[in-house]
Coordinates of C-alpha atoms in Angstrom, one line a residue:
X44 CA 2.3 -21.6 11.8
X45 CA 1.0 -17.8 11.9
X46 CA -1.8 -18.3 14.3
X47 CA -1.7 -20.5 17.1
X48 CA -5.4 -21.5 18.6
X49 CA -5.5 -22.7 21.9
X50 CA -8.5 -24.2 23.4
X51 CA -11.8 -25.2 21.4
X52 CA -14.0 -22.0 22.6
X53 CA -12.6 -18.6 21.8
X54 CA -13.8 -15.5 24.2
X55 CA -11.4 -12.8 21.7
X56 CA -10.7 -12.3 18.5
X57 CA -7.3 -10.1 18.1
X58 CA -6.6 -8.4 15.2
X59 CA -3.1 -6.6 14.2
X60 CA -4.1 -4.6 11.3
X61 CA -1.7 -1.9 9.2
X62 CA -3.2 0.9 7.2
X63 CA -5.1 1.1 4.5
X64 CA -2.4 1.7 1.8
X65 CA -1.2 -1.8 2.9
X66 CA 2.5 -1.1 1.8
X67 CA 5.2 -3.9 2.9
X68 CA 5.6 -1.5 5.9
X69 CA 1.5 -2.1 6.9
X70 CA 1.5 -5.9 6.0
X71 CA 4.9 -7.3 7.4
X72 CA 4.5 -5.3 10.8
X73 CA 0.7 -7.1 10.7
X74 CA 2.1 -10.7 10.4
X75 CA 5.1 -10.8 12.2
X76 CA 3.6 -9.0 15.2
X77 CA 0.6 -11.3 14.9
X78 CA 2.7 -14.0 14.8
X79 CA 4.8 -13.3 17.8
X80 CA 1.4 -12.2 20.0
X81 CA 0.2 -15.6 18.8
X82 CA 3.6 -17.4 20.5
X83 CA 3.6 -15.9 23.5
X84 CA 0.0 -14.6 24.6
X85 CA -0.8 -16.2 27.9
X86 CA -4.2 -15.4 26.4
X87 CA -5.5 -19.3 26.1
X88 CA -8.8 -18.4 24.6
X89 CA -7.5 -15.5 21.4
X90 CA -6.7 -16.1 18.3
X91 CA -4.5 -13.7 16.7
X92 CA -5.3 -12.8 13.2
X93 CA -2.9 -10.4 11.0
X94 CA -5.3 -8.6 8.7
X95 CA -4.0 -6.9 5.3
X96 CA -6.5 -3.4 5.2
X97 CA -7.1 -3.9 1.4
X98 CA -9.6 -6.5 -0.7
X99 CA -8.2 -9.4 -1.5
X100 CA -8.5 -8.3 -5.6
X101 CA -6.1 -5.7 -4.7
X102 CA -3.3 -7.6 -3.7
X103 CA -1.8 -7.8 -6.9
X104 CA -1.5 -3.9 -7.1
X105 CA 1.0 -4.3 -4.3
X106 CA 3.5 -6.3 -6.3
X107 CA 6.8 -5.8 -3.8
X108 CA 4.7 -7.6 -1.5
X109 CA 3.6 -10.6 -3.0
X110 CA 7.0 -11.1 -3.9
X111 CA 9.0 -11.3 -0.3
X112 CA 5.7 -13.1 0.9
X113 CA 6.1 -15.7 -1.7
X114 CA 10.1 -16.0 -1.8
X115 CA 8.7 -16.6 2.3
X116 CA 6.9 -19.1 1.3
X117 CA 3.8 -17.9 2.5
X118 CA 0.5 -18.4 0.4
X119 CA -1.5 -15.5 -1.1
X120 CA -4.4 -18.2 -0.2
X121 CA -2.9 -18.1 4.1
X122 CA -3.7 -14.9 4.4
X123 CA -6.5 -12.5 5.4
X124 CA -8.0 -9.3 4.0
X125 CA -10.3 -6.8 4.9
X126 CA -13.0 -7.9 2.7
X127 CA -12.9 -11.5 4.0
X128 CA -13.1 -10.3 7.7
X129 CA -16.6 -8.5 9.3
X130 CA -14.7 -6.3 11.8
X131 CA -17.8 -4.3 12.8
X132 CA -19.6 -7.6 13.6
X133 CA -16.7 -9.0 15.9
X134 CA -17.3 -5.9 17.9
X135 CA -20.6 -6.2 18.1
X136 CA -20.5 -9.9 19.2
X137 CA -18.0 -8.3 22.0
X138 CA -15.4 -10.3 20.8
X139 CA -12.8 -8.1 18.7
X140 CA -9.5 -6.5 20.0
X141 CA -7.3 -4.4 17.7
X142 CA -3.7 -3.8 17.6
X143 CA -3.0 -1.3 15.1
X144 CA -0.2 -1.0 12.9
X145 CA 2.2 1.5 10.8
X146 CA -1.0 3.7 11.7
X147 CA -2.9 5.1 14.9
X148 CA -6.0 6.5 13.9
X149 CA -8.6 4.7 12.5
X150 CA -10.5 6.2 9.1
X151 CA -13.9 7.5 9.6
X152 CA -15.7 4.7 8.0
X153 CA -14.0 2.6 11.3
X154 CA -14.9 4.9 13.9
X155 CA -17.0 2.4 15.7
X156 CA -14.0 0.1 15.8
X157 CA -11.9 2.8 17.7
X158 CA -13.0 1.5 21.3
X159 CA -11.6 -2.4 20.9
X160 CA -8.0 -0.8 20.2
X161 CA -5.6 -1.9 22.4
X162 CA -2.3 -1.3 21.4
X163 CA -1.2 0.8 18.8
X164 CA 2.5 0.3 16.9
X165 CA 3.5 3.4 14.8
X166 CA 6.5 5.4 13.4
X167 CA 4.8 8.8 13.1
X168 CA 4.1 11.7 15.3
X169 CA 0.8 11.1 17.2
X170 CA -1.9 13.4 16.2
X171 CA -4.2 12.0 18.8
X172 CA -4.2 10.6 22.8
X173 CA -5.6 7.1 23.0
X174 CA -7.6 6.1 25.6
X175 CA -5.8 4.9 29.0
X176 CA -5.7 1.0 28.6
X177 CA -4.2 1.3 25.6
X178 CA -0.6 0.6 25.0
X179 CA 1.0 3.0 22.6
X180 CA 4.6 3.0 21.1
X181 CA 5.0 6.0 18.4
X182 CA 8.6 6.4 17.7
X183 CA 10.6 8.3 15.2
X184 CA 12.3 5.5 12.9
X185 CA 12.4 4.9 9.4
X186 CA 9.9 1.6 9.2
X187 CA 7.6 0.6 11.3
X188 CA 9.1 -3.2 11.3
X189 CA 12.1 -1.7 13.1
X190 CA 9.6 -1.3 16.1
X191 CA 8.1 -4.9 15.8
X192 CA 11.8 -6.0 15.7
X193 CA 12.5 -4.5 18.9
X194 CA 9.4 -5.4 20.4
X195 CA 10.4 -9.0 19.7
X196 CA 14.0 -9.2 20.7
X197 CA 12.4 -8.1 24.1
X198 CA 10.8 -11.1 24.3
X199 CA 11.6 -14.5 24.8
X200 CA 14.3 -16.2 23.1
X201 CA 13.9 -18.8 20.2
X202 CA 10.2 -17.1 19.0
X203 CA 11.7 -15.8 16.3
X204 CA 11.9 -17.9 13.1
X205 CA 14.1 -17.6 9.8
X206 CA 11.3 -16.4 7.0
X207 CA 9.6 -13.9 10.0
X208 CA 13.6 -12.1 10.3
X209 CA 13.6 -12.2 6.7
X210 CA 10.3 -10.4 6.0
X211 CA 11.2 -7.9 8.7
X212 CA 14.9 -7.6 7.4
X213 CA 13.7 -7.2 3.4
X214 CA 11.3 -4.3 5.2
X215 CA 13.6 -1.8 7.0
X216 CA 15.5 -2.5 4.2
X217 CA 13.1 -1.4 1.2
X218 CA 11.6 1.4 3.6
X219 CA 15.1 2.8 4.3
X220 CA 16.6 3.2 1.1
X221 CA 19.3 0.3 2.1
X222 CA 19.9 2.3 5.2
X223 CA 21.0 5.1 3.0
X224 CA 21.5 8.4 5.1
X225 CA 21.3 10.9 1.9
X226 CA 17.4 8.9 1.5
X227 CA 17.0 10.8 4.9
X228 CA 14.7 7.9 6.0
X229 CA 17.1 6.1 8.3
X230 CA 17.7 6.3 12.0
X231 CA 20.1 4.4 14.3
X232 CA 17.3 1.9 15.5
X233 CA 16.7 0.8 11.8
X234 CA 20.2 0.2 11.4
X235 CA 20.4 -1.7 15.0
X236 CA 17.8 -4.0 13.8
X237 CA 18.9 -4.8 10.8
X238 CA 22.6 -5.9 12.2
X239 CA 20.1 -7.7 15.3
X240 CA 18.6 -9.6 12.4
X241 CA 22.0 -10.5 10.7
X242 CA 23.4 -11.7 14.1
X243 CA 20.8 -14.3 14.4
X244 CA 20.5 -15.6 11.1
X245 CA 23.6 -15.2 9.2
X246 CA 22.1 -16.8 6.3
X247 CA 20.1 -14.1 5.7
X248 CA 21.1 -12.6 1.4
X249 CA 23.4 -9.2 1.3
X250 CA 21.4 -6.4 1.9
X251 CA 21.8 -4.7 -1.2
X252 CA 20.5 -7.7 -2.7
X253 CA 17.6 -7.6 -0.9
X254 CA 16.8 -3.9 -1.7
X255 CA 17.7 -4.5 -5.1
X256 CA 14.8 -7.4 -5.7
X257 CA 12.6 -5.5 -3.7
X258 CA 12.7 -1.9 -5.4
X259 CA 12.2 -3.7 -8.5
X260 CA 9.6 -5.7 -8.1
X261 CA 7.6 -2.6 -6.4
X262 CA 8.5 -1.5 -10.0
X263 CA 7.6 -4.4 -11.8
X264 CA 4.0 -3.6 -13.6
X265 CA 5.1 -6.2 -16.6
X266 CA 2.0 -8.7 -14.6
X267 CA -0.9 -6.0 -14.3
X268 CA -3.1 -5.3 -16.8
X269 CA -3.9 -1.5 -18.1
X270 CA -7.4 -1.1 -16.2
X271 CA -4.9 -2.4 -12.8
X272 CA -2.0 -0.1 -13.7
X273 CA -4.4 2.7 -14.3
X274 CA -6.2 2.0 -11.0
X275 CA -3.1 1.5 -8.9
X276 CA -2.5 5.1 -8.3
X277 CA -5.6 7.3 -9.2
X278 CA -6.8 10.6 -8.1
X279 CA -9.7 12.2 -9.9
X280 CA -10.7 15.8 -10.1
X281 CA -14.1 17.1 -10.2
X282 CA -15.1 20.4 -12.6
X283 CA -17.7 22.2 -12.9
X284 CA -19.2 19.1 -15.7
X285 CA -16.8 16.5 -15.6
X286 CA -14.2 14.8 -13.7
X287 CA -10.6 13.9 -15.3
X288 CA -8.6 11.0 -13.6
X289 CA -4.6 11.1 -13.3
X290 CA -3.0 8.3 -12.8
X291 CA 0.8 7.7 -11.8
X292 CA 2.6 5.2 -13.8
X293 CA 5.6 3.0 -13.2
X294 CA 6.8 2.9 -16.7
X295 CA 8.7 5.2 -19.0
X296 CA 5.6 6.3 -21.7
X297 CA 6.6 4.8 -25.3
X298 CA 6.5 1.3 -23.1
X299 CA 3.1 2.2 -21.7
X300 CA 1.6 3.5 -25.4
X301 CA 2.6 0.5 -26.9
X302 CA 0.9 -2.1 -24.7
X303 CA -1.3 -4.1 -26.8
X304 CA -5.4 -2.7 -27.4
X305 CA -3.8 0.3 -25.2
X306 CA -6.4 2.8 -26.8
X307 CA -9.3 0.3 -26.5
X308 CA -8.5 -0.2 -22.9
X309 CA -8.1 3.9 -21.9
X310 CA -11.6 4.2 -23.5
X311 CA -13.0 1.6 -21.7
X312 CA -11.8 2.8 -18.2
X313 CA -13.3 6.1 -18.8
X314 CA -16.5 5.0 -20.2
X315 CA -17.0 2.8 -17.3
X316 CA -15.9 5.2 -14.5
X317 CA -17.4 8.1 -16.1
X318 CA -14.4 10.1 -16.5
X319 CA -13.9 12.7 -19.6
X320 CA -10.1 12.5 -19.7
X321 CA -7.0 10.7 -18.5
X322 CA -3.5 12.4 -17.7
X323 CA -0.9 9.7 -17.1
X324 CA 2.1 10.5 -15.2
X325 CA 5.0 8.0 -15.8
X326 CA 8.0 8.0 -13.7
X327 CA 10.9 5.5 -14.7
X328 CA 14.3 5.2 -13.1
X329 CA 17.6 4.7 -15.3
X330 CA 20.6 2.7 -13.8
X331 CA 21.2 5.2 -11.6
X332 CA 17.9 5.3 -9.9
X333 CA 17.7 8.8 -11.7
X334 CA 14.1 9.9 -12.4
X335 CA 12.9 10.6 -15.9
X336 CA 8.9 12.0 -16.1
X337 CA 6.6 12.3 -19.1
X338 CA 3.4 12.8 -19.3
X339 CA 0.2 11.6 -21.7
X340 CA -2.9 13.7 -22.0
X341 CA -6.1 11.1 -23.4
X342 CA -9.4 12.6 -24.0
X343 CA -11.4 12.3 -27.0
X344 CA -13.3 15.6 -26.4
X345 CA -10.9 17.7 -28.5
X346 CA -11.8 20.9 -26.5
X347 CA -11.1 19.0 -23.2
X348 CA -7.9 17.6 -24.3
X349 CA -6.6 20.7 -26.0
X350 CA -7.3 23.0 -23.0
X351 CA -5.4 20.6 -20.7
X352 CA -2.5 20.5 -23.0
X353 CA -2.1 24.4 -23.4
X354 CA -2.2 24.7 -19.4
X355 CA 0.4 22.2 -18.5
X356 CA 2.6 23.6 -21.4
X357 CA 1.6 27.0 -20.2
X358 CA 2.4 26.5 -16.3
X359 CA 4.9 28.5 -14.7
X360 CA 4.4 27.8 -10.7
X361 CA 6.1 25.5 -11.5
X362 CA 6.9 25.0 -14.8
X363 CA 7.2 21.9 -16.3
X364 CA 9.7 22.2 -19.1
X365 CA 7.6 19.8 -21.7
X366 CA 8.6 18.8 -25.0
X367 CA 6.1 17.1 -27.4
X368 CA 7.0 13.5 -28.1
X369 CA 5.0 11.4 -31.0
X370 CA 1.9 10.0 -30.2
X371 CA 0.5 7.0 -32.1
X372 CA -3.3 8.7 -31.7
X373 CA -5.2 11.8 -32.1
X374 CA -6.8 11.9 -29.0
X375 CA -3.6 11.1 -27.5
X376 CA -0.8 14.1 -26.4
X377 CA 2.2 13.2 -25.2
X378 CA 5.1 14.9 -23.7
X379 CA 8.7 14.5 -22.3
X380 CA 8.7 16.6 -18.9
X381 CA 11.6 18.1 -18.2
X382 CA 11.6 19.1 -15.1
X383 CA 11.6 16.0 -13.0
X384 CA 11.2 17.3 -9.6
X385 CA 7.2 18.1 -10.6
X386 CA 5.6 15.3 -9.0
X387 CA 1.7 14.5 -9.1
X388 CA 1.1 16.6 -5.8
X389 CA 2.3 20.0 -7.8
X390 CA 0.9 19.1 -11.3
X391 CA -3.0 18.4 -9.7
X392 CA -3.3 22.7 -9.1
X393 CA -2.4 22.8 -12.8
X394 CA -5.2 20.5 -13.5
X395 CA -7.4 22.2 -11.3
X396 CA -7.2 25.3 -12.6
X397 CA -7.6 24.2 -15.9
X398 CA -11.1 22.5 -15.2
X399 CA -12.2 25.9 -14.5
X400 CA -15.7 26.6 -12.8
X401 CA -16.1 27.8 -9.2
X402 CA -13.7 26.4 -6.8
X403 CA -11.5 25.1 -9.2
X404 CA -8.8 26.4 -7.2
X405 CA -9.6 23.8 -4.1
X406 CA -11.8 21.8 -6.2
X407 CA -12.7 17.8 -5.1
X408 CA -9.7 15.4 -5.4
X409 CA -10.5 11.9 -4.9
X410 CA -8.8 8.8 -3.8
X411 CA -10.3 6.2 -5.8
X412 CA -10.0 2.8 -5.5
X413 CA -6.7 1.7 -3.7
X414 CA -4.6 3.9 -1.9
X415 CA -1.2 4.6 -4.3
X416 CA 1.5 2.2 -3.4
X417 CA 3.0 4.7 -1.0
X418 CA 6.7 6.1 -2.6
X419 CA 7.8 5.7 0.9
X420 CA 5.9 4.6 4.2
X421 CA 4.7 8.1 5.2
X422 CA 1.3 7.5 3.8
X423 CA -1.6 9.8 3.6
X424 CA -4.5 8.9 4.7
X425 CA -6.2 6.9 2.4
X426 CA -9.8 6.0 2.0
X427 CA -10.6 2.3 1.4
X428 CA -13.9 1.4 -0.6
X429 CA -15.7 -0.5 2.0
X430 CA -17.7 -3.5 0.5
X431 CA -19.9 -5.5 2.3
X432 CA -17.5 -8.3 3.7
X433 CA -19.3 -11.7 3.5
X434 CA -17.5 -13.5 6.3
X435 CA -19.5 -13.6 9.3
X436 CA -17.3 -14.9 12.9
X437 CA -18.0 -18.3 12.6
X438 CA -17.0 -18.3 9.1
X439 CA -13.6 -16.7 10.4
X440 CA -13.4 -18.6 13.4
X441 CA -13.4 -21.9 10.7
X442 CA -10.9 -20.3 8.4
X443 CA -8.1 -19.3 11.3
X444 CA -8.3 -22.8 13.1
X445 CA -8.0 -24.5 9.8
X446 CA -5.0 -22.4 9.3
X447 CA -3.6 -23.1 13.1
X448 CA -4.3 -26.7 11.5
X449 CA -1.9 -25.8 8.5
X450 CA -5.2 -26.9 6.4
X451 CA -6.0 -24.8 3.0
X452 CA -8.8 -22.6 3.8
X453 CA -12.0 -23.9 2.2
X454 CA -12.9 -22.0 -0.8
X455 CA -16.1 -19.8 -0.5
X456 CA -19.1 -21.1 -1.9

């Protein structure tokens, strides 16, 4: 089981949560360290809850981890998400503590959450002190998992289980480029784990078997539909009277244009979220994990669509090397883009600059919707749309002894 209850009356509530871009890094380190707290706590009156910092609807966006979770064999319907669980009103009650997670600070819609952290796990430099009683371990390594391995070959033997080491094995894997040291991600602790892992359950697949399914899959966009593969990875720029969204996409372009009622679909976004334009960015990978670019400008305000064509043909700093590929549509440029080292972060001045008005040279850019499914586990921070979450404590003191119970959680009403 993932949460072990003790006791009929609970007096704490004690929630591991990763960040907001909830990455395989964020979610893994979450359950497994969850799960270990749970096995050994001398705490007889907390339940430990790992909580995944997105809604529920966005779990499909994050398609690398539904798929280790479910070769795990551990149901999408087992776990918890941010909009299922009233964090603020834990607190309130007095009865939340918070182990953070692959992050350290807490976004400023969670401010008031800051004072029940007690321990935070992290792989990046601090950028704050934490408050006395509160347990920090911020180490240099390539995933955060590597840390919650550690942390639980310290303690007692026989805790940990086979599909635990396997989700914390497929991890430092995927965030490590297989423990590749040109990838520049890796350090000797990774590596250490890894082997640690290995020695204890030999069973566990080759590793570059592991990496293999895993890159893929975080690849894989074949189950989303457009509005989700549009939404995925978003930022939207404000000018002076309109606001153009560009979205990175995880398939070469001709694939993406010819997705069935494409064209309906790319009008209906914008019409819904108000935006005058879209620039996709695709980025696809050939055998040898070699990046192609290309890029698709969709407007149908002609002047809109035409002046962001000219100005990413036009850039120079840096140039982007495009060469005009056919485009089934009008209202629809498309490009090859040659030079494949321009990612998102250097084409968005482009755009910018092109929106004109005042301040277009440090103009609003917006996260919208979920954080982009980070490229590696350095994520930015990353602001989460916070809907009203309509579980109150009893609701998720039901739902976490039903799952100590190994019980399906009721559905809501």
């Amino acid at each position: 089981g993932w949460l072990a209850l003790q006791g009929c009356r609970l007096w704490e509530i004690h929630v591991v949560l990763g960040n907001e871009a909830c990455d395989l890094d964020s979610a893994v380190s979450a359950l497994a360290l969850a799960y270990f707290l749970a096995k050994t706590s001398p705490a007889p009156k907390a339940a430990f809850v790992p909580v995944l910092n997105i809604p529920r609807a966005d779990f499909a966006l994050r398609p690398e981890t539904t798929f280790l979770l479910r070769a795990q064999g551990i149901p999408a319907a087992s776990l918890i998400f941010r909009d299922e669980i009233d964090l603020g009103g834990l607190h309130r009650a007095g009865l939340l503590s918070l182990t953070l997670v692959d992050h350290h600070v807490l976004p400023g819609a969670d401010a008031a959450l800051e004072e029940a952290v007690v321990e935070v796990l992290d792989h990046r430099p601090l950028e704050r002190d934490r408050a006395a009683g509160c347990q920090v371990t911020a180490e240099p390594v390539g995933s955060c998992a590597t840390l919650v391995t550690e942390r639980i070959a310290q303690g007692p033997p026989g805790v940990l289980d086979r599909p635990t080491a396997a989700l914390l094995h497929g991890t430092i894997l995927l965030d490590c480029v297989n423990l590749s040291p040109a990838a520049g991600k890796v350090t000797p602790r990774d590596v250490a784990c890894v082997s640690l892992l290995e020695a204890r359950f030999p069973e566990l697949p080759a590793r570059d078997a592991v990496f293999e399914a895993l890159q893929a899959a975080k690849f894989d966009v074949s189950g989303l539909t457009t509005e989700q593969m549009l939404r995925k990875d978003l930022k939207a720029l404000s000018g002076d009277e309109l606001v153009l969204a560009v979205s990175a996409i995880y398939v070469d372009l001709e694939t993406f244009l010819r997705r069935p009622g494409l064209l309906q679909d790319l009008d209906a976004f914008c019409q819904a979220r108000g935006y005058a334009g879209l620039v996709a960015m695709t980025i696809s990978f050939n055998e040898h994990n070699e990046a192609s670019r290309q890029l698709a400008v969709y407007s149908r305000r002609e002047p809109l669509r035409s002046a962001v064509c000219r100005a990413l043909e036009e850039a120079s700093a840096p140039s982007l090397q495009l060469q005009p590929l056919p485009s089934p549509w009008s209202c629809v440029g498309a490009y090859a883009q040659g030079n494949a080292l321009a990612s998102r972060k250097k084409v968005l001045p482009i755009l910018r600059a092109a929106l004109g008005g005042p301040g277009a040279a440090g103009g609003p850019e917006e996260d919208v919707g979920p954080p982009p499914t980070p490229m590696n586990s350095l994520v930015e921070d990353c602001p989460l749309a916070q809907a009203v979450p309509p579980l109150c404590p009893q609701d998720v003191l039901e739902r976490v002894s039903r799952i100590a119970a190994g019980q399906p959680p009721a559905s809501p009403k």
